[in-house]
CSV table of C-alpha atoms in Angstrom, one decimal:
chain,number,residue,atom,x,y,z
A,21,MET,CA,169.5,-20.5,-56.2
A,22,ASN,CA,169.2,-17.4,-58.5
A,23,VAL,CA,169.3,-15.2,-55.4
A,24,ILE,CA,172.6,-16.7,-54.2
A,25,ARG,CA,174.1,-16.5,-57.7
A,26,SER,CA,173.1,-12.9,-58.0
A,27,LEU,CA,174.6,-12.1,-54.6
A,28,ILE,CA,177.9,-13.6,-55.8
A,29,PHE,CA,177.7,-11.6,-59.0
A,30,TYR,CA,177.2,-8.3,-57.2
A,31,ALA,CA,180.0,-9.1,-54.8
A,32,GLY,CA,182.4,-9.4,-57.7
A,33,TYR,CA,180.7,-6.5,-59.6
A,34,PHE,CA,181.4,-4.0,-56.8
A,35,LEU,CA,184.8,-5.4,-56.1
A,36,ALA,CA,185.7,-5.0,-59.8
A,37,ILE,CA,184.5,-1.3,-59.7
A,38,LEU,CA,186.8,-0.8,-56.7
A,39,VAL,CA,189.8,-2.5,-58.1
A,40,SER,CA,189.3,-1.0,-61.6
A,41,GLY,CA,188.9,2.5,-60.1
A,42,LEU,CA,192.0,2.2,-57.9
A,43,LEU,CA,194.2,0.7,-60.7
A,44,MET,CA,192.8,2.1,-63.9
A,45,LEU,CA,192.1,5.7,-63.0
A,46,PRO,CA,195.8,6.6,-62.5
A,47,LEU,CA,196.7,4.8,-65.7
A,48,GLY,CA,193.9,6.4,-67.6
A,49,LEU,CA,195.0,9.8,-66.7
A,50,MET,CA,198.3,9.1,-68.4
A,51,LEU,CA,196.8,7.6,-71.6
A,52,PRO,CA,195.5,9.3,-74.7
A,53,LEU,CA,191.7,9.0,-75.2
A,54,ARG,CA,191.6,5.9,-77.3
A,55,GLY,CA,194.0,4.2,-74.9
A,56,ARG,CA,191.6,4.9,-72.1
A,57,PHE,CA,188.8,3.2,-74.0
A,58,ARG,CA,190.9,0.1,-74.5
A,59,LEU,CA,191.9,0.1,-70.8
A,60,PHE,CA,188.4,0.6,-69.4
A,61,ASN,CA,186.9,-2.0,-71.7
A,62,CYS,CA,188.9,-4.6,-69.9
A,63,HIS,CA,186.5,-3.9,-67.0
A,64,ASN,CA,183.5,-4.2,-69.3
A,65,ARG,CA,184.7,-7.6,-70.6
A,66,PHE,CA,185.2,-8.9,-67.1
A,67,ILE,CA,181.6,-7.9,-66.2
A,68,MET,CA,180.2,-9.8,-69.2
A,69,ARG,CA,182.2,-12.9,-68.3
A,70,TRP,CA,181.5,-12.7,-64.6
A,71,LEU,CA,177.8,-12.4,-65.3
A,72,SER,CA,177.9,-15.5,-67.4
A,73,LEU,CA,180.0,-17.5,-64.9
A,74,THR,CA,178.0,-16.6,-61.8
A,75,CYS,CA,174.4,-16.2,-63.1
A,76,GLY,CA,174.4,-18.2,-66.3
A,77,VAL,CA,173.4,-15.2,-68.4
A,78,ARG,CA,174.8,-15.6,-72.0
A,79,TYR,CA,174.2,-13.6,-75.1
A,80,ARG,CA,173.9,-14.3,-78.8
A,81,ILE,CA,174.6,-11.4,-81.2
A,82,GLU,CA,173.4,-11.2,-84.8
A,83,GLY,CA,174.8,-8.7,-87.3
A,84,ARG,CA,178.1,-7.8,-85.7
A,85,GLU,CA,179.6,-7.5,-89.1
A,86,ARG,CA,177.2,-4.6,-89.9
A,87,VAL,CA,179.0,-2.3,-87.5
A,88,PRO,CA,180.6,0.4,-89.6
A,89,GLU,CA,184.3,1.3,-89.4
A,90,GLY,CA,183.8,5.1,-89.0
A,91,PRO,CA,181.9,7.1,-86.4
A,92,CYS,CA,178.2,6.6,-86.2
A,93,VAL,CA,175.3,7.2,-83.8
A,94,VAL,CA,174.2,3.9,-82.1
A,95,LEU,CA,170.5,3.9,-81.1
A,96,ALA,CA,169.4,1.0,-79.0
A,97,ASN,CA,166.3,0.2,-76.8
A,98,HIS,CA,167.0,0.5,-73.1
A,99,GLN,CA,165.9,-2.2,-70.7
A,100,SER,CA,168.7,-2.7,-68.2
A,101,GLU,CA,172.2,-1.9,-67.2
A,102,TRP,CA,173.5,-4.8,-69.3
A,103,GLU,CA,173.4,-2.9,-72.6
A,104,THR,CA,175.2,0.1,-71.1
A,105,VAL,CA,178.2,-2.2,-70.5
A,106,TYR,CA,178.0,-4.4,-73.7
A,107,LEU,CA,177.5,-1.6,-76.2
A,108,GLN,CA,180.8,-0.1,-75.1
A,109,LEU,CA,182.4,-3.3,-76.6
A,110,LEU,CA,180.3,-3.5,-79.7
A,111,LYS,CA,181.5,-0.1,-81.1
A,112,THR,CA,184.6,1.6,-79.7
A,113,PRO,CA,185.6,4.3,-79.0
A,114,ILE,CA,182.1,5.5,-78.2
A,115,CYS,CA,180.8,8.2,-75.8
A,116,THR,CA,177.5,7.8,-74.1
A,117,VAL,CA,174.7,10.2,-73.3
A,118,LEU,CA,174.0,9.7,-69.6
A,119,LYS,CA,172.5,11.2,-66.5
A,120,GLN,CA,174.7,13.9,-65.1
A,121,GLU,CA,174.4,12.6,-61.6
A,122,LEU,CA,176.2,9.4,-62.6
A,123,LEU,CA,179.4,11.3,-63.0
A,124,SER,CA,179.4,12.1,-59.2
A,125,ILE,CA,179.6,8.4,-58.1
A,126,PRO,CA,183.0,7.8,-56.6
A,127,LEU,CA,185.4,5.8,-58.8
A,128,PHE,CA,182.8,4.8,-61.3
A,129,GLY,CA,181.8,8.3,-62.2
A,130,TRP,CA,185.4,9.5,-62.1
A,131,GLY,CA,186.4,6.8,-64.6
A,132,VAL,CA,183.5,7.6,-66.9
A,133,ARG,CA,184.5,11.3,-67.0
A,134,LEU,CA,187.8,10.2,-68.7
A,135,LEU,CA,185.8,8.8,-71.7
A,136,LYS,CA,184.2,12.1,-72.7
A,137,PRO,CA,180.6,11.3,-72.0
A,138,ILE,CA,177.7,13.6,-72.8
A,139,PRO,CA,176.0,14.5,-69.5
A,140,LEU,CA,172.3,15.1,-69.4
A,141,ASP,CA,170.9,17.4,-66.7
A,142,ARG,CA,167.3,16.3,-66.5
A,143,SER,CA,166.3,19.3,-64.3
A,144,LYS,CA,166.9,21.6,-67.2
A,145,PRO,CA,165.5,19.7,-70.2
A,146,SER,CA,165.7,22.5,-72.8
A,147,THR,CA,169.3,23.5,-72.0
A,148,ALA,CA,170.4,19.9,-71.6
A,149,MET,CA,169.1,18.9,-75.0
A,150,ARG,CA,170.8,21.7,-76.7
A,151,GLN,CA,174.0,20.7,-75.1
A,152,VAL,CA,173.5,17.1,-76.1
A,153,LEU,CA,173.0,18.0,-79.7
A,154,SER,CA,176.0,20.3,-79.7
A,155,HIS,CA,178.4,18.0,-77.9
A,156,GLY,CA,177.2,14.9,-79.9
A,157,LYS,CA,178.1,16.6,-83.2
A,158,GLN,CA,181.4,17.6,-81.7
A,159,ARG,CA,182.3,14.1,-80.6
A,160,LEU,CA,181.5,12.7,-84.0
A,161,GLU,CA,183.7,15.3,-85.6
A,162,GLU,CA,186.5,14.1,-83.3
A,163,GLY,CA,186.2,10.6,-84.6
A,164,LEU,CA,184.1,9.1,-81.7
A,165,SER,CA,180.8,7.4,-82.0
A,166,VAL,CA,177.8,8.3,-79.9
A,167,LEU,CA,175.5,6.0,-78.0
A,168,ILE,CA,172.0,7.2,-77.2
A,169,PHE,CA,169.0,5.3,-75.7
A,170,PRO,CA,166.2,7.2,-77.5
A,171,GLU,CA,163.5,6.0,-75.1
A,172,GLY,CA,165.2,8.3,-72.5
A,173,THR,CA,164.9,5.9,-69.6
A,174,ARG,CA,164.8,2.1,-69.0
A,175,VAL,CA,161.6,0.5,-70.3
A,176,ALA,CA,160.6,-2.9,-68.9
A,177,PRO,CA,160.1,-5.8,-71.3
A,178,GLY,CA,156.6,-5.8,-72.6
A,179,GLN,CA,156.2,-2.0,-72.4
A,180,ARG,CA,156.8,0.7,-75.0
A,181,ARG,CA,157.8,4.3,-75.0
A,182,ARG,CA,158.0,6.4,-78.2
A,183,PHE,CA,161.6,7.3,-79.2
A,184,ASN,CA,162.8,10.9,-79.1
A,185,LYS,CA,164.8,12.1,-82.1
A,186,SER,CA,167.9,13.6,-80.6
A,187,GLY,CA,170.2,10.8,-81.9
A,188,ALA,CA,168.8,11.2,-85.4
A,189,VAL,CA,169.3,15.0,-85.2
A,190,ILE,CA,172.9,14.6,-84.2
A,191,ALA,CA,173.5,12.0,-87.0
A,192,CYS,CA,171.9,14.2,-89.6
A,193,ARG,CA,173.8,17.3,-88.6
A,194,ALA,CA,177.1,15.4,-88.7
A,195,GLY,CA,176.3,13.4,-91.8
A,196,VAL,CA,177.1,10.0,-90.2
A,197,PRO,CA,175.0,6.8,-90.3
A,198,VAL,CA,172.7,5.6,-87.5
A,199,LEU,CA,173.3,2.0,-86.3
A,200,PRO,CA,170.1,0.5,-84.8
A,201,VAL,CA,170.5,-2.2,-82.1
A,202,ALA,CA,167.7,-4.3,-80.5
A,203,HIS,CA,168.0,-6.6,-77.5
A,204,ASN,CA,166.0,-8.3,-74.8
A,205,ALA,CA,168.5,-7.8,-72.0
A,206,GLY,CA,165.8,-6.8,-69.5
A,207,GLU,CA,164.4,-10.4,-69.5
A,208,ARG,CA,167.7,-11.5,-67.9
A,209,TRP,CA,168.9,-8.4,-66.1
A,210,GLY,CA,165.8,-6.5,-65.2
A,211,ARG,CA,165.0,-3.8,-62.6
A,212,HIS,CA,165.0,-6.5,-59.9
A,213,TRP,CA,168.5,-7.3,-58.7
A,214,VAL,CA,168.1,-11.1,-59.1
A,215,LYS,CA,169.4,-12.1,-62.5
A,216,GLN,CA,167.6,-14.8,-64.6
A,217,PRO,CA,169.8,-17.4,-66.2
A,218,GLY,CA,169.5,-18.1,-70.0
A,219,GLU,CA,170.4,-16.5,-73.3
A,220,LEU,CA,169.6,-13.0,-74.3
A,221,ARG,CA,169.7,-11.8,-77.9
A,222,VAL,CA,171.2,-8.8,-79.5
A,223,VAL,CA,170.5,-7.9,-83.2
A,224,VAL,CA,172.5,-5.2,-85.0
A,225,GLY,CA,170.8,-3.7,-88.0
A,226,GLU,CA,172.2,-2.3,-91.3
A,227,PRO,CA,173.5,1.3,-90.8
A,228,ILE,CA,170.9,3.8,-91.8
A,229,ALA,CA,172.1,6.6,-94.1
A,230,THR,CA,171.3,10.2,-93.0
A,231,GLU,CA,172.5,12.3,-96.0
A,232,GLY,CA,169.6,14.3,-97.4
A,233,ARG,CA,167.1,12.9,-94.9
A,234,THR,CA,165.2,14.6,-92.1
A,235,PRO,CA,165.6,13.4,-88.5
A,236,ASP,CA,162.0,12.5,-88.3
A,237,ALA,CA,162.3,10.1,-91.3
A,238,VAL,CA,165.5,8.6,-89.9
A,239,MET,CA,163.9,8.1,-86.5
A,240,ALA,CA,160.8,6.5,-87.9
A,241,ASP,CA,163.0,3.9,-89.7
A,242,VAL,CA,164.9,3.2,-86.5
A,243,GLU,CA,161.9,2.9,-84.3
A,244,GLN,CA,160.1,0.6,-86.8
A,245,TRP,CA,163.2,-1.6,-87.2
A,246,ILE,CA,163.8,-1.9,-83.4
A,247,GLU,CA,160.2,-2.6,-82.6
A,248,ALA,CA,160.0,-5.3,-85.4
A,249,ARG,CA,163.2,-7.0,-84.0
A,250,LEU,CA,161.9,-6.9,-80.4
A,251,GLY,CA,158.7,-8.6,-81.7
A,252,GLU,CA,160.9,-11.5,-82.9
A,253,ILE,CA,163.4,-11.9,-80.0
A,254,SER,CA,161.3,-11.0,-77.0
A,255,GLU,CA,160.0,-13.7,-74.7
A,256,VAL,CA,157.6,-11.2,-73.1
A,257,PRO,CA,154.8,-10.2,-75.6
A,258,ARG,CA,155.0,-6.8,-77.1
A,259,PRO,CA,152.2,-4.3,-76.5
A,260,PRO,CA,149.9,-3.3,-79.4
A,261,GLN,CA,151.0,-0.5,-81.7
A,262,GLY,CA,150.1,2.9,-80.1
A,263,VAL,CA,150.3,1.7,-76.5
A,264,GLN,CA,153.2,3.8,-75.3
A,265,GLU,CA,154.2,6.8,-73.1
A,266,ALA,CA,154.9,10.2,-74.7
A,267,PRO,CA,158.6,11.1,-75.3
A,268,THR,CA,160.4,14.2,-74.1
A,269,LYS,CA,160.0,17.0,-76.6
A,270,LEU,CA,163.3,18.0,-78.3
A,271,PRO,CA,164.4,20.8,-80.5
A,272,SER,CA,164.7,20.1,-84.2
């Protein structure tokens, strides 16, 4: 049954990308930046509702009231595609640090380009990280928030990967708070294409001030908070402290 429901979901999912691309791209080109975010978030809201309708995947969020009014750096664990869609709705307007090759996907990538993402070229890690830090600070100064998944890649439930500190560096340089977010989306929308019905949980933490603090200290707080929340909301047991892969090294 889950296979059939997932097939129906993906039929609507790809149709929505096609329709949104054909209809929203021309409109987006004529709108100011914030108008583009409002327009394209209509697509994200549809995906959330379509997933619930077809696959029975619901979500419960705690701490939505903690989202700050002004720009911030959102740091969340990364388990699936679900959070890349939902977090656009949690804090908007927000630009995302993403793989550069995603911008070449027809329709999808073209639309994302209109939202001023921060592309990451993984073939040139040193250059890419310098660009991420520079562009991230610039986006914050323009009044946009920045979304970064500090694990650097999707990490399956029950596994751990140490966080890199790029998001904390950007926040400290710009003097904006960090907003930590924890979720267990990978237990419903995992690497396998078949979706698992049920409720996933999202927890938003208190904004973490960065003024007068080092990126290492801020990142330590973020990682500790997210790991603690994952221990509370995850159905898959968390691995022991210290069992993790090494992160990508970043400039200070």
